[in-house]
Structures are given as C-alpha cells and as structure tokens.
Coordinates of C-alpha atoms in Angstrom, one line a residue:
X1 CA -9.6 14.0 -74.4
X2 CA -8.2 13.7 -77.7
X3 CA -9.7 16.0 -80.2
X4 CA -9.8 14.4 -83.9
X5 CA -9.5 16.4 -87.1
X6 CA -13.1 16.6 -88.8
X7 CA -10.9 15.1 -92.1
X8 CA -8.7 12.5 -91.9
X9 CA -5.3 13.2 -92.8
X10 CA -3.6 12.3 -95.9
X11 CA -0.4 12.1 -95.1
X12 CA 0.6 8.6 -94.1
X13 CA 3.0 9.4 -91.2
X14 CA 0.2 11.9 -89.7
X15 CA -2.0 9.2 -90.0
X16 CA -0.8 6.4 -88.3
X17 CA -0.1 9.1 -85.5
X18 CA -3.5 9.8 -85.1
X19 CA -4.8 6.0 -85.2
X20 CA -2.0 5.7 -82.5
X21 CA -3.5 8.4 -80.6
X22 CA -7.2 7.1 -80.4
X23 CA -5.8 3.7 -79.5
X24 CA -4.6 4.8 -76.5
X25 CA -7.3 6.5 -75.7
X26 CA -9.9 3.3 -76.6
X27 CA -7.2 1.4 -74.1
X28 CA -7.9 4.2 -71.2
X29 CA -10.8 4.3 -71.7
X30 CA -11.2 0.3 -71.8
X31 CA -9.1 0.3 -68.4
X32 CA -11.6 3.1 -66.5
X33 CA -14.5 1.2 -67.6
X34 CA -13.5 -2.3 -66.3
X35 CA -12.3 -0.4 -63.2
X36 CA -15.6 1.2 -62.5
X37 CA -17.7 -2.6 -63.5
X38 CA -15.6 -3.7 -61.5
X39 CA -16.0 -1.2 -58.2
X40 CA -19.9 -1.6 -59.3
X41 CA -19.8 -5.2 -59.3
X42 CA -18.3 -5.2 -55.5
X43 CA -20.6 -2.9 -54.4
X44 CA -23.9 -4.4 -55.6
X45 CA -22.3 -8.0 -53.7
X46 CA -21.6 -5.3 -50.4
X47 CA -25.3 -4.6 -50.2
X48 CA -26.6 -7.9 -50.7
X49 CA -29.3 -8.7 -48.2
X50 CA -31.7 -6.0 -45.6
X51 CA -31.3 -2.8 -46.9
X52 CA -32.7 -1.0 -44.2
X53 CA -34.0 -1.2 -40.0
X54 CA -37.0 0.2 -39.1
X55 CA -36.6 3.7 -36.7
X56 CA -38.4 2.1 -33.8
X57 CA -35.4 -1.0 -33.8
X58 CA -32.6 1.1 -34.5
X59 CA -34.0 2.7 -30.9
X60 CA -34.6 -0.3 -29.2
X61 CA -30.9 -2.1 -30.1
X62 CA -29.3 1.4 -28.7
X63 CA -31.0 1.0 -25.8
X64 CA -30.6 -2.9 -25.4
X65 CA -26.7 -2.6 -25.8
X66 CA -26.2 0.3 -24.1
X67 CA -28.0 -0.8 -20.7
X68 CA -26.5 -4.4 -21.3
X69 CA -23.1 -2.8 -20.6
X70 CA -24.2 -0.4 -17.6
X71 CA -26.0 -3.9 -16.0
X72 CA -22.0 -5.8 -16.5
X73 CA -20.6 -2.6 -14.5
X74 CA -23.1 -2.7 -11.7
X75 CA -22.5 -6.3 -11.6
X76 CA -18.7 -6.4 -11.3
X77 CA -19.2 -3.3 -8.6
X78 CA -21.2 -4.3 -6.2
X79 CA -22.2 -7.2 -4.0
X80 CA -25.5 -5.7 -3.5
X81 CA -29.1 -6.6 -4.9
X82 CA -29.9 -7.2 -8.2
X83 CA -32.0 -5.4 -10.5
X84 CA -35.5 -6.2 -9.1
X85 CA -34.6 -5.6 -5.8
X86 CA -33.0 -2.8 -3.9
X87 CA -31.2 -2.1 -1.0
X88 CA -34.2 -0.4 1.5
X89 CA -31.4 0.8 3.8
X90 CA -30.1 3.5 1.3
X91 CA -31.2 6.4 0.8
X92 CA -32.3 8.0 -2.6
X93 CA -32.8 4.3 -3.7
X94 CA -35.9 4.0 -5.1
X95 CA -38.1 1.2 -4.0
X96 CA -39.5 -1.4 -6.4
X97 CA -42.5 -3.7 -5.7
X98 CA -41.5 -6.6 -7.4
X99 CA -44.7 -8.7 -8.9
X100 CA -45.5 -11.7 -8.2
X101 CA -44.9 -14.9 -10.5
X102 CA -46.9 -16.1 -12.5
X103 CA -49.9 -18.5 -10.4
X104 CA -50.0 -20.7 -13.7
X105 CA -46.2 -21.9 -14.0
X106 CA -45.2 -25.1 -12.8
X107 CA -43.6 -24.9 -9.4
X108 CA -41.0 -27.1 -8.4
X109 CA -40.0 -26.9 -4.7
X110 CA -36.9 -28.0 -2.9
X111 CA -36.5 -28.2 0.8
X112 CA -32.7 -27.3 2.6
X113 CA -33.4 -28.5 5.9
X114 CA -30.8 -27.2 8.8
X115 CA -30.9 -31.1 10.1
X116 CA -32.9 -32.3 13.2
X117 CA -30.5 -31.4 16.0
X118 CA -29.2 -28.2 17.6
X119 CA -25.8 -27.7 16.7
X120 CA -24.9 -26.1 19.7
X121 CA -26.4 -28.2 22.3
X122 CA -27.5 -31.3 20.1
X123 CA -31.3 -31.1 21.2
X124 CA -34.1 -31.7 18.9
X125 CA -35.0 -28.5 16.8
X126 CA -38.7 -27.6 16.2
X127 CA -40.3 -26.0 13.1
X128 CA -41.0 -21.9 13.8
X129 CA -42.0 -21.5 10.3
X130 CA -40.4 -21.5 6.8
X131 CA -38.6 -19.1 3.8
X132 CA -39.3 -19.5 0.2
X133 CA -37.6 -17.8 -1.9
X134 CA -38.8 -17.8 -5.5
X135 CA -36.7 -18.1 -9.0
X136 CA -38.2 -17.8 -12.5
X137 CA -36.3 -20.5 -14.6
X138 CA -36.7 -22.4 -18.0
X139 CA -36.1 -25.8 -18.5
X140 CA -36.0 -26.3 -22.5
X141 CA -39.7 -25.8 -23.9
X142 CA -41.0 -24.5 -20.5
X143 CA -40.9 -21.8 -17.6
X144 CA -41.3 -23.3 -14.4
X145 CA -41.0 -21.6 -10.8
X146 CA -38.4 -22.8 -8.9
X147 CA -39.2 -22.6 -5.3
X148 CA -36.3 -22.7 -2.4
X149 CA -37.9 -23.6 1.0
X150 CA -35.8 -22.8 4.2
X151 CA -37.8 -24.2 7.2
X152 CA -36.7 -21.6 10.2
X153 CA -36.1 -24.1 13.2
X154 CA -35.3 -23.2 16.8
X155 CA -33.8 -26.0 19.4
X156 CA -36.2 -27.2 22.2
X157 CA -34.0 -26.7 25.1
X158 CA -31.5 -24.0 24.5
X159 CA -33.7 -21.9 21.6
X160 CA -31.2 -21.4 19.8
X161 CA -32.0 -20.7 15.6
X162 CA -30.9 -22.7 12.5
X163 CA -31.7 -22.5 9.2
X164 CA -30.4 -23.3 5.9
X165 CA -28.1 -21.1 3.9
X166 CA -29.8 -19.9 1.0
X167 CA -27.1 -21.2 -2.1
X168 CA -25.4 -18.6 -4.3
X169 CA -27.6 -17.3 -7.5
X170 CA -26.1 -16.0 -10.0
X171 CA -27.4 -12.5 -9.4
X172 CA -27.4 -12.0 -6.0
X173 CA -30.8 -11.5 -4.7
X174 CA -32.4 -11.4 -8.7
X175 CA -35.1 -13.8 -9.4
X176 CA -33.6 -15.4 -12.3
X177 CA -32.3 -18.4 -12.6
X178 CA -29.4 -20.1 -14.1
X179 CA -31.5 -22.0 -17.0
X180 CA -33.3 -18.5 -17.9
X181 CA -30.2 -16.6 -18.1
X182 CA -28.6 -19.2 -20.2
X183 CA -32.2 -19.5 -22.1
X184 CA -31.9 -15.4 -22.9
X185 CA -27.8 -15.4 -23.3
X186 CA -28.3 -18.1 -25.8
X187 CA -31.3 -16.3 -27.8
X188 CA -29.4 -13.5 -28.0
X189 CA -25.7 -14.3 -29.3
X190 CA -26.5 -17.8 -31.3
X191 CA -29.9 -17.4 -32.1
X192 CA -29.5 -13.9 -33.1
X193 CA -32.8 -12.8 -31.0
X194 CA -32.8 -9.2 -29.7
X195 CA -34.0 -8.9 -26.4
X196 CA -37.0 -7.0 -27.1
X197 CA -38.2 -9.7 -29.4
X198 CA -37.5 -12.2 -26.6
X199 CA -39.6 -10.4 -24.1
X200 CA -42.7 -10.5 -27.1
X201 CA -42.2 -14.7 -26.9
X202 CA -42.3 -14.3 -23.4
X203 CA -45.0 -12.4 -23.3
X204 CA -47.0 -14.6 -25.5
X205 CA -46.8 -17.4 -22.5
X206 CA -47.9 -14.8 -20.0
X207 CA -44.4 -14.3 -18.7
X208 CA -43.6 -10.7 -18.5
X209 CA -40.1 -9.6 -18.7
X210 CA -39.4 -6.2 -19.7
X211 CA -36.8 -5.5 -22.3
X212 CA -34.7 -3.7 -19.7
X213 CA -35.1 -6.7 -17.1
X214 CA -33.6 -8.5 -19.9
X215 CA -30.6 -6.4 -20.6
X216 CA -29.7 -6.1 -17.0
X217 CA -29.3 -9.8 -16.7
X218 CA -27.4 -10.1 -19.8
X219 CA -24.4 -7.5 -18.5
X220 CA -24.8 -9.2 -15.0
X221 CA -24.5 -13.0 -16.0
X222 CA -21.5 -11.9 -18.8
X223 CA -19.9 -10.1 -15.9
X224 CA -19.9 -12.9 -14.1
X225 CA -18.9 -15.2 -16.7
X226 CA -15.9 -13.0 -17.6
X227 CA -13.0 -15.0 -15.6
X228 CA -14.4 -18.1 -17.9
X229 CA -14.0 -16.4 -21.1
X230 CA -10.3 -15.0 -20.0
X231 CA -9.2 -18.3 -19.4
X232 CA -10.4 -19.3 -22.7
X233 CA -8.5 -16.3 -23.9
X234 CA -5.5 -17.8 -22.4
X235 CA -5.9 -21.1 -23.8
X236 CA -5.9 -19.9 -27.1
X237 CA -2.9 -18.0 -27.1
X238 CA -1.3 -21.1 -25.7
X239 CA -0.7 -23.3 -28.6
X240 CA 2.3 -23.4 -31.5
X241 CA -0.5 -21.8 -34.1
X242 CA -3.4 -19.4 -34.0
X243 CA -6.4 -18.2 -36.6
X244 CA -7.3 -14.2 -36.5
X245 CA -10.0 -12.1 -38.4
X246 CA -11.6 -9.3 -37.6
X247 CA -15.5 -8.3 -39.0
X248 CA -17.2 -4.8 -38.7
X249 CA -19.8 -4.0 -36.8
X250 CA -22.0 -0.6 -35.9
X251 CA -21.5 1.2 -32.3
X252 CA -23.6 4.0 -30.8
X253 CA -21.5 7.2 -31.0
X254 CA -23.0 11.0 -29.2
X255 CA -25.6 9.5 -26.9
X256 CA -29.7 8.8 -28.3
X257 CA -28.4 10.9 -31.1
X258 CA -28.8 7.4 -33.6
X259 CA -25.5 8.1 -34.9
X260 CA -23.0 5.1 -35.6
X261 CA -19.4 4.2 -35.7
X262 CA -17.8 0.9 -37.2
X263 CA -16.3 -0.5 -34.5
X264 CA -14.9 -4.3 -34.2
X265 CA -15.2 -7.8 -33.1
X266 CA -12.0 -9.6 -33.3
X267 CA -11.3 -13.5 -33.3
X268 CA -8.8 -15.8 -32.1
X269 CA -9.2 -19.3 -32.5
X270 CA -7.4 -22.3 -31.8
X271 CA -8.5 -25.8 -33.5
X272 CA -5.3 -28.2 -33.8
X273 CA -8.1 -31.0 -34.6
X274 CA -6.7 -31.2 -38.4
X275 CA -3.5 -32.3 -37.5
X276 CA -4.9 -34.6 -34.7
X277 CA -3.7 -32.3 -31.7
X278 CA -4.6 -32.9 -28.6
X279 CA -6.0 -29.6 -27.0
X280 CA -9.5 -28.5 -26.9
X281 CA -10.7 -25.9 -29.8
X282 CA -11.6 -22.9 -28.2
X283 CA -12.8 -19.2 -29.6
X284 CA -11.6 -15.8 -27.9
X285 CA -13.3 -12.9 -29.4
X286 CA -12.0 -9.2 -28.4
X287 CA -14.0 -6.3 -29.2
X288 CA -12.7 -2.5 -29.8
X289 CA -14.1 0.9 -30.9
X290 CA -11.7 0.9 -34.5
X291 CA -9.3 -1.3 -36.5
X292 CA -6.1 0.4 -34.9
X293 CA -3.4 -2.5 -35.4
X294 CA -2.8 -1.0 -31.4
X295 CA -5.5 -3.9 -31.0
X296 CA -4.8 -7.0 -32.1
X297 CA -0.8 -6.3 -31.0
X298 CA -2.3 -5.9 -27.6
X299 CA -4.6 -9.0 -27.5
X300 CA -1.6 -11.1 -29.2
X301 CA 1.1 -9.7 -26.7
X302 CA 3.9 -11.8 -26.3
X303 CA 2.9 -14.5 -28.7
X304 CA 5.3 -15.8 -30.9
X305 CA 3.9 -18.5 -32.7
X306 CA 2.3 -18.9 -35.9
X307 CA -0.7 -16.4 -36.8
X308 CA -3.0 -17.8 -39.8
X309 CA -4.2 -14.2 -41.3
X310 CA -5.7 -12.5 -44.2
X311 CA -3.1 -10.0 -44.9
X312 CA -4.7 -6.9 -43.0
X313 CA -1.5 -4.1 -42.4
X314 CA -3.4 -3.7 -38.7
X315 CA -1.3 -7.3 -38.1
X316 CA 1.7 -6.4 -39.2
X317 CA 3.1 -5.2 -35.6
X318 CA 2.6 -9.1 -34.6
X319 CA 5.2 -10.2 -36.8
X320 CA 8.9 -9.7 -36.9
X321 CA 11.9 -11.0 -35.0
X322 CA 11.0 -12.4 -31.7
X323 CA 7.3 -12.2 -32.5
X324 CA 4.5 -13.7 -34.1
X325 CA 5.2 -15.6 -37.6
X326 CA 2.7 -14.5 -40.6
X327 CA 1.0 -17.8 -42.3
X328 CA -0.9 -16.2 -45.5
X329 CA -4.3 -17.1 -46.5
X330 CA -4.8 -18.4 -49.9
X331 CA -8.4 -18.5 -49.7
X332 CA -8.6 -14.9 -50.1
X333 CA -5.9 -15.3 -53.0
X334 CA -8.5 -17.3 -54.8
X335 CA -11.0 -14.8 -53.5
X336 CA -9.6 -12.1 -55.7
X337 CA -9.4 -14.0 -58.8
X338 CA -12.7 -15.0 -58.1
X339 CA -13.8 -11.4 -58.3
X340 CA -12.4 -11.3 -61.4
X341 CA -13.8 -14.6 -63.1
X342 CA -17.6 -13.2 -62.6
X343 CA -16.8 -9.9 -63.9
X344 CA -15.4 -10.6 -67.1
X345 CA -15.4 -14.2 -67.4
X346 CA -10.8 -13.8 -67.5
X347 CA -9.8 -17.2 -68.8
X348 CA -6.2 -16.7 -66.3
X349 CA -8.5 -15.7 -63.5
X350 CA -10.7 -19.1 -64.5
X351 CA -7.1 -21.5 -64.8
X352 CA -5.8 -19.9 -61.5
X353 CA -9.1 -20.7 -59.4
X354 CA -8.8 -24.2 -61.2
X355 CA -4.6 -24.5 -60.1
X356 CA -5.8 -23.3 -56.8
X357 CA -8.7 -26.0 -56.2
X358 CA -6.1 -28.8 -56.9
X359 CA -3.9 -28.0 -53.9
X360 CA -7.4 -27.9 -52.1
X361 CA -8.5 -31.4 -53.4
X362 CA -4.6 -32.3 -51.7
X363 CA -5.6 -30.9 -48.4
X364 CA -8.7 -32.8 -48.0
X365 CA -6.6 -36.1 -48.2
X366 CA -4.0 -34.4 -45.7
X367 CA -7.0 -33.7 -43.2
X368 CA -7.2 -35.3 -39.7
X369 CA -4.1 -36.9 -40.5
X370 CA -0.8 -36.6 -38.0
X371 CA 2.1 -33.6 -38.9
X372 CA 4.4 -35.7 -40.8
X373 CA 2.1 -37.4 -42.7
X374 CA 0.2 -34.3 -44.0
X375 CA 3.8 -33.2 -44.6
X376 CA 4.6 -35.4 -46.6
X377 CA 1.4 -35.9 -48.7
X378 CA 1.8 -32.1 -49.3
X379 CA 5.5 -32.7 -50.3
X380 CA 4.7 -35.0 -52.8
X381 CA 1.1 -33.7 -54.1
X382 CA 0.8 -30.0 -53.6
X383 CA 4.1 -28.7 -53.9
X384 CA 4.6 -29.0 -57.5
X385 CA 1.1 -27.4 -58.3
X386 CA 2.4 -24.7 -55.9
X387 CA 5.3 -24.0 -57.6
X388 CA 3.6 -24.4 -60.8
X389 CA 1.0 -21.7 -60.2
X390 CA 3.9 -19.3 -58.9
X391 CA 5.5 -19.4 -62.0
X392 CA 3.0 -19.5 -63.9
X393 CA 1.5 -16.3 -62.5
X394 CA 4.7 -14.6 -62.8
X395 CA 4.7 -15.5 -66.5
X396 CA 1.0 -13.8 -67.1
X397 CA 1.5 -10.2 -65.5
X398 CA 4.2 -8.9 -67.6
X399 CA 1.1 -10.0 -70.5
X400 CA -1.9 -7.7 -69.2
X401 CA -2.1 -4.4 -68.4
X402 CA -1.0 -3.5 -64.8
X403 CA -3.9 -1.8 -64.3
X404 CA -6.4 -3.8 -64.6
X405 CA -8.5 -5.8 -62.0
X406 CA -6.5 -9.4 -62.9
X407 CA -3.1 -7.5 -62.5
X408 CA -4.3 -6.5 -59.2
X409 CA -5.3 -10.2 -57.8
X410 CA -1.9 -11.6 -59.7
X411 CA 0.3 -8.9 -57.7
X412 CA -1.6 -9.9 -54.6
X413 CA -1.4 -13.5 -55.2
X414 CA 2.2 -13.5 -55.6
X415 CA 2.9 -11.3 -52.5
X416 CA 0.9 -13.8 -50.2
X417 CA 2.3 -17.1 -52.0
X418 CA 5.7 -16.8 -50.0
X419 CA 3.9 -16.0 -46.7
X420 CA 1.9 -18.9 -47.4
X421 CA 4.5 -22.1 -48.5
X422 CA 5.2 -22.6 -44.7
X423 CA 2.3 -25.2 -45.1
X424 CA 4.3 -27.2 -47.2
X425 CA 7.0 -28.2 -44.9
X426 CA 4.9 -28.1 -41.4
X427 CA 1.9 -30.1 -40.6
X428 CA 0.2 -28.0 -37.7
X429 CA -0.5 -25.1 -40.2
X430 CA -3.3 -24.7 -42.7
X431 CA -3.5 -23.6 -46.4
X432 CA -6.2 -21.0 -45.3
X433 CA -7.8 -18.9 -42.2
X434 CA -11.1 -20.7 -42.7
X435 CA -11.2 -22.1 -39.4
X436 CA -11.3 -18.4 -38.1
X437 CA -13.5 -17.1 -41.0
X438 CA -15.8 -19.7 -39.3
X439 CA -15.9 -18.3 -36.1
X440 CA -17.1 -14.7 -37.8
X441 CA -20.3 -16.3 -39.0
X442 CA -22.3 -15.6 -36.1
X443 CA -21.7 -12.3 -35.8
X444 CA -22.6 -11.6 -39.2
X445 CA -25.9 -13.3 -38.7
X446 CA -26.5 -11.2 -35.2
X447 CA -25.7 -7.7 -36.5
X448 CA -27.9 -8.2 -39.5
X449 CA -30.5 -8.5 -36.4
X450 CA -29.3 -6.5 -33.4
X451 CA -27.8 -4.0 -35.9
X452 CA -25.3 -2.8 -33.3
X453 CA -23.3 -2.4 -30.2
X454 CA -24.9 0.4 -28.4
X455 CA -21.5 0.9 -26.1
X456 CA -18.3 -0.3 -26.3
X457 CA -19.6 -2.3 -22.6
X458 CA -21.9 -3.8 -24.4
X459 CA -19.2 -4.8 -27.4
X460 CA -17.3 -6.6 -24.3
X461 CA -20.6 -8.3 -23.0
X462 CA -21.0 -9.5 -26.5
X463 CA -17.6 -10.8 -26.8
X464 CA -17.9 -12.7 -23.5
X465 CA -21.0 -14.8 -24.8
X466 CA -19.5 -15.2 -28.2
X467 CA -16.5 -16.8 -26.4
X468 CA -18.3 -18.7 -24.4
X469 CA -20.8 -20.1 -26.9
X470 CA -18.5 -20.5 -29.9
X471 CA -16.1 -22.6 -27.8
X472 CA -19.1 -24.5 -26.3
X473 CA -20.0 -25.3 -30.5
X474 CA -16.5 -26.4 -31.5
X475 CA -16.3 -28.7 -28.5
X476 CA -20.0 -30.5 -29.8
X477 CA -21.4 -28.7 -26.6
X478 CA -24.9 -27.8 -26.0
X479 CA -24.4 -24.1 -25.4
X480 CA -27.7 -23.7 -23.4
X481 CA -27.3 -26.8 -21.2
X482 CA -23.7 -26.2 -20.4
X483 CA -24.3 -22.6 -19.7
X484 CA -26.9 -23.4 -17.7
X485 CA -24.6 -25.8 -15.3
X486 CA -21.8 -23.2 -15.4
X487 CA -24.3 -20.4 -14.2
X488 CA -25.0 -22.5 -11.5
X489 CA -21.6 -23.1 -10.3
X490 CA -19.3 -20.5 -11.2
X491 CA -20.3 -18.0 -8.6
X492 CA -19.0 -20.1 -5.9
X493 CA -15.9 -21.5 -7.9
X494 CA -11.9 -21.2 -7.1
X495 CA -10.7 -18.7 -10.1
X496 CA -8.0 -20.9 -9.4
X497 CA -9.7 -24.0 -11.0
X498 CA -11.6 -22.4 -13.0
X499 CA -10.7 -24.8 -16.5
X500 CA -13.4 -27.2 -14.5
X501 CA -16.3 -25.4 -15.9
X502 CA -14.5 -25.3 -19.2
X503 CA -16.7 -27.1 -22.0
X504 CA -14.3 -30.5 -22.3
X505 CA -15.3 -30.8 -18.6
X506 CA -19.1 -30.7 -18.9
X507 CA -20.8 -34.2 -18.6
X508 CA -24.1 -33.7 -19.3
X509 CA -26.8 -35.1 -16.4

C-alpha cells in the first residue's frame, strides 16, 4: 500500500507524482471492491431459497435413494418374487407374512375363465374351486383392490385341469399394480414427493406402505421401464439438432456416513416444434457421479449434428471435425450482462440487454414458422442488430477497465457471438438453449425436496422417470395415465416394437 508523506510536497513535479500514485491506488482499490460486490452479489442470489434440511430427512433421502437403486438391480437380476414375497424353496431366505389388504377399499374383481370345454378331449369342464389373486392399485383420487379370479376347472370325462393364466404384473409376484406404481413414480419425480412423505398420505387413508416398500417398487418399475427410456435416448440423438445442459445435484459418498458429493444430471432434448418439424419432442436425461466432459462425449457418441450449449469446456470433445457442431447460447450472454446491470446499474450492460431483447422480439415473429421463412425474417430483421451489437461491443472494451465485471461479460459475449450467428442462416437452430434449460426445471424443484441421490443406482432410476415423464409433458401427455397403460403392457412387449408404448402412441381410454 502506498505510504503518503505526513506533508505534502512542494515541489511540483513530486507532487503530481504522488497524486499519480494514490490514483492508482483509489483505481485498485475501486476494481477489488466491485470484484468482491460483485462475487457477494452472486452468492447471496446462490443461496436464495431453503437454507437447510432437517437431520432426520437428510437420513431418510439416503436411505430412499440408496434402496431405490439396490430394488432396480434385483429387478433386472432376477425372474423371481418381488419384494413382499419370497421364494420358500430357498434357503436362508427369510419368510415374510404378507398382510392382508385393506377390508375397507373398494374391490373390483375380474374373472379369466379357462372356457367351458376340455381342451384335450372337448368335454364340459366343472368348477373345483377358484384363485384370487389380489393387487393394491389407485385409480386417480382412490385406492381400490383389484381382485384377479381364476376359477380352477377340471373336465367331466377325462379330469383333466385348466385354468387361466394369471397375466404379467409388472413386478412379478408384488401386489402392486400398474396405476399405484405410476401413482408413486409420478409423486416422486414431477410432483417432487419423497417417498416417505408419500407413505404419510397413505397412511392417512389407512393404506400402509412402508417407505422401503415404496423404494423397492420405484427401482423395480424403472428397471423395467429402462428399454423405454433408451429408446427415447435414441430418438433424441436422431435428429439434425440437439439441446444439452447439465444441473448439480447431491450424491451419498462413504456409506450412512451423511457425507455428499455433487454429482450430475444431464439433458438432451429434442423439440424441432419451432421450426414445424415433424418428430415427436422427447427428453433423455443421463446421470453421472462428476462433470468429467468423459460424460457427455460418451452419451453424444457418434453424433454429428448441431449441439445448442451454454459454453461448458466439459463439451468441447463433442465438437470438431467429423463431430458435433457448437451452437452458442445467447441467453446466458445476456445473462452475464444482466449480472452486471443489478450490481451497478452499467448503462453498456443496460443498452446491451436492450440490443439483445430486439433480436428476441425477431424470434418470436420467426417462431412456429417453416426453415426458410424464419431464415429469412432473421435475414432481414435480426441480422443487422446482430452485427450491430458485435461491433458495438468491440468498440466499448478497449473503454473500461479489463478487469472489471462488464469487461468480463463483453469478452464472453464476443467469444460466444461467432458460435452463435449459425442461427442467422439456418432455420432448425435456435437463438438460445432454453428449450433444454426447460427440461432442468424439475430437477431443481425435486432436489430442493429429496435433497439427493443416495447412489449413483438411484441417479439412473431417477434419470429413467425423468425421461419418461418429461417426454410424456412435451408431448401434452398425462404422465400418470400413460404410465399407467405402459406399466401394464411393457412387460410383455417385443423390445423390437417398443416405440408403441412411446407417448405419440398413447390414445387415452
């Protein structure tokens, strides 16, 4: 720090020295302070919201993720029972009594008959007696009981037996059905419900599921609804352009210890709807345990389309010669400028955000409309303001300080502008990732309720539903209903054919 004579100097020359001096000091001094407003100012808008969990949900969310993604392993290895009912044969298995249902639901019953005739010698077949076999489900508002009955018939003349096949459930030999798996599936990842706070609603219409009854479903039914959400997968990496973001979230790390990693959830989406493109919009979500770029290079392998992204380095190994092509984002160009503006109230920050929302009020005139036409609109309207607000930045840093915060945002705007013209000469692409930033939304909401992944399992069960139910929502889907039918089905369904359960297929009854 500079240390100033207790006199002033009366020497002209020494004096103007001096005065030099404690400018520069007031202008480093100026800079550190609107560096640190500024680094205070972003961490006050970081914190915004619940500041803190209670002890007793941070346990219950380990738990619930963790046993969601040892339920998806048991599912996908075995052919066995389910988890209320185990195999008696084996030993060391523990036996469960399983409880009855409730006497006050509402029962509905249904009847497979094996027919009236012997199929091996055509005579008439008698009743010896009958199977019922029991599933808890929900129908929107309500549990009800659904009751399979299986008369056991034997022929009159040749006594031979015939019943019935019991149809496929979606957990073999569980007693849940496909409306209370959806019902809890749905809760969960778009109604941000954790499942311990389900089983309380449940319990509150004399329904008791356990927490841990719960999670086991959830891995099961995502298991089983994996092949779905890899085709979706597929779909989306299909077209000429693609949306990706990636958003934090907290993972178990050393066991019950309560410790936490920031792990990931990233998403892929596909919505050619503003340029009136004919494929369905659809949502793939990947999870992993870091941001490694290792991840999104592996998701994204041998695309070579167009990637709408936010400038993340992690990307950068999907772009280059015979890969991926980079489409900036300008929305977190404005973003940054944006910053600025409420800090210190920049009048460049304030005319750029103003520049910025013209080519924005030019895009919602291009919207919904065909390639060439959004081409051209964009030709005539927004290109000049683009070019305008190129130059115009370039003529404002040389003006400001390079280290300030509005230096920063101008040397970021102009090394995104290039990677973002493309939208000026092709109609599929977008001025922004917003259509991804979208698809993030939910799992903000969640974690700010299920707080974290206990596993990376359960990170991949999670991804599953997202896909699923995020799709389902861009298609103008009810999530819950079409879950519901897929649930029923997909256990029994060709993998080959497997786009028939797809959203855009579902006709609701």
């Amino acid at each position: 720090m500079l240390e100033t004579p207790g006199t002033l100097p009366s020497d002209p020359d020494e004096l103007r020295a001096v005065a030099e001096q404690l400018r520069d000091l007031a202008r480093s001094q100026a800079l550190k302070i609107e560096k640190l407003e500024h680094q205070l100012a972003g961490h006050r808008k970081a914190r915004f919201g619940s500041k803190s969990e209670s002890a007793d949900q941070l346990h219950l969310d380990l738990q619930e993720e963790t046993e969601i993604a040892a339920a998806a392993a048991d599912q996908q290895g075995e052919t066995g029972a389910g988890n209320d009912q185990v195999d008696e044969d084996k030993p060391g298995k523990r036996k469960h009594s399983r409880a009855p249902l409730p006497d006050h639901l509402e029962r509905h019953s249904e009847v497979l008959s094996p027919g009236e005739t012997c199929s091996d010698c055509g005579g008439t077949l008698r009743t010896l007696g009958e199977d019922v076999t029991q599933e808890l489900d929900y129908i929107p508002g309500r549990f009800v009981v659904r009751e399979i009955i299986r008369p056991r018939m034997a022929c009159s003349c040749c006594e031979a037996f015939a019943q019935a096949p019991l149809p496929s459930r979606p957990i073999t030999r569980g007693r849940a059905g496909p409306g209370l798996l959806a019902h809890v599936l749905v809760g969960k990842y778009c109604d941000h419900l954790p499942l311990y706070r389900q089983s309380g609603i449940y319990a509150r219409e004399k329904v008791d599921l356990h927490r841990s009854t719960l999670t086991d479903w959830v891995g099961r039914s995502t298991a089983l609804l994996e092949p779905l959400a890899d085709h979706i997968g597929k779909l989306a990496r299909a077209g000429p352009t693609l949306f990706a973001d990636d958003t934090p979230v907290k993972m178990q790390i050393g066991g019950k210890t309560g410790r936490t990693r920031t792990a990931r959830m990233w998403s892929y989406v596909r919505d050619e709807r503003p340029w009136c493109g004919q494929a369905p919009p659809c949502a793939w979500y990947r999870f992993s345990v870091d941001r490694k770029g290792e991840h999104p290079a592996a998701h994204l392998k041998g695309y070579t389309g167009i990637v709408h992204a936010d400038g993340f380095t992690g990307f950068n190994g999907l772009f280059g010669e015979g890969l991926a092509t980079e489409q900036a984002c300008m929305v977190h160009v404005r973003r940054k400028f944006v910053d600025v503006f409420e800090r210190d109230g920049s009048t460049i920050a304030k005319e750029t955000i103003e520049r910025i929302a013209r080519l924005y009020a030019v895009e919602k005139d291009a919207r919904y409309g065909p390639p060439d036409e959004r081409v051209a609109l964009r030709q005539t309207r927004a290109k000049p303001i683009f070019d305008e607000l190129e130059a115009w930045l370039k003529q404002q840093l040389p003006k400001i300080s390079g280290k300030t915060s509005l230096a920063e945002a101008i040397r970021y705007a102009l090394g995104r502008m290039p990677k973002a013209r493309a939208y000026l000469e092709d109609g599929q692409l977008e001025l922004d990732n917003n259509i991804c930033e979208r698809s993030i939304r939910p799992l903000t909401l969640g974690r700010k309720n299920y707080l974290f992944m206990g596993s990376e399992g359960g990170g991949k069960a999670a991804a599953i539903a997202y896909s699923l139910i995020e799709t389902a929502r861009m298609n103008g889907v009810e999530p819950e209903a079409w879950l519901t039918w897929v649930l029923t089905h997909i256990a029994d369904h060709k993998i080959n054919r497997i786009d028939e359960l797809a959203p855009w297929n579902w006709q609701p009854s």
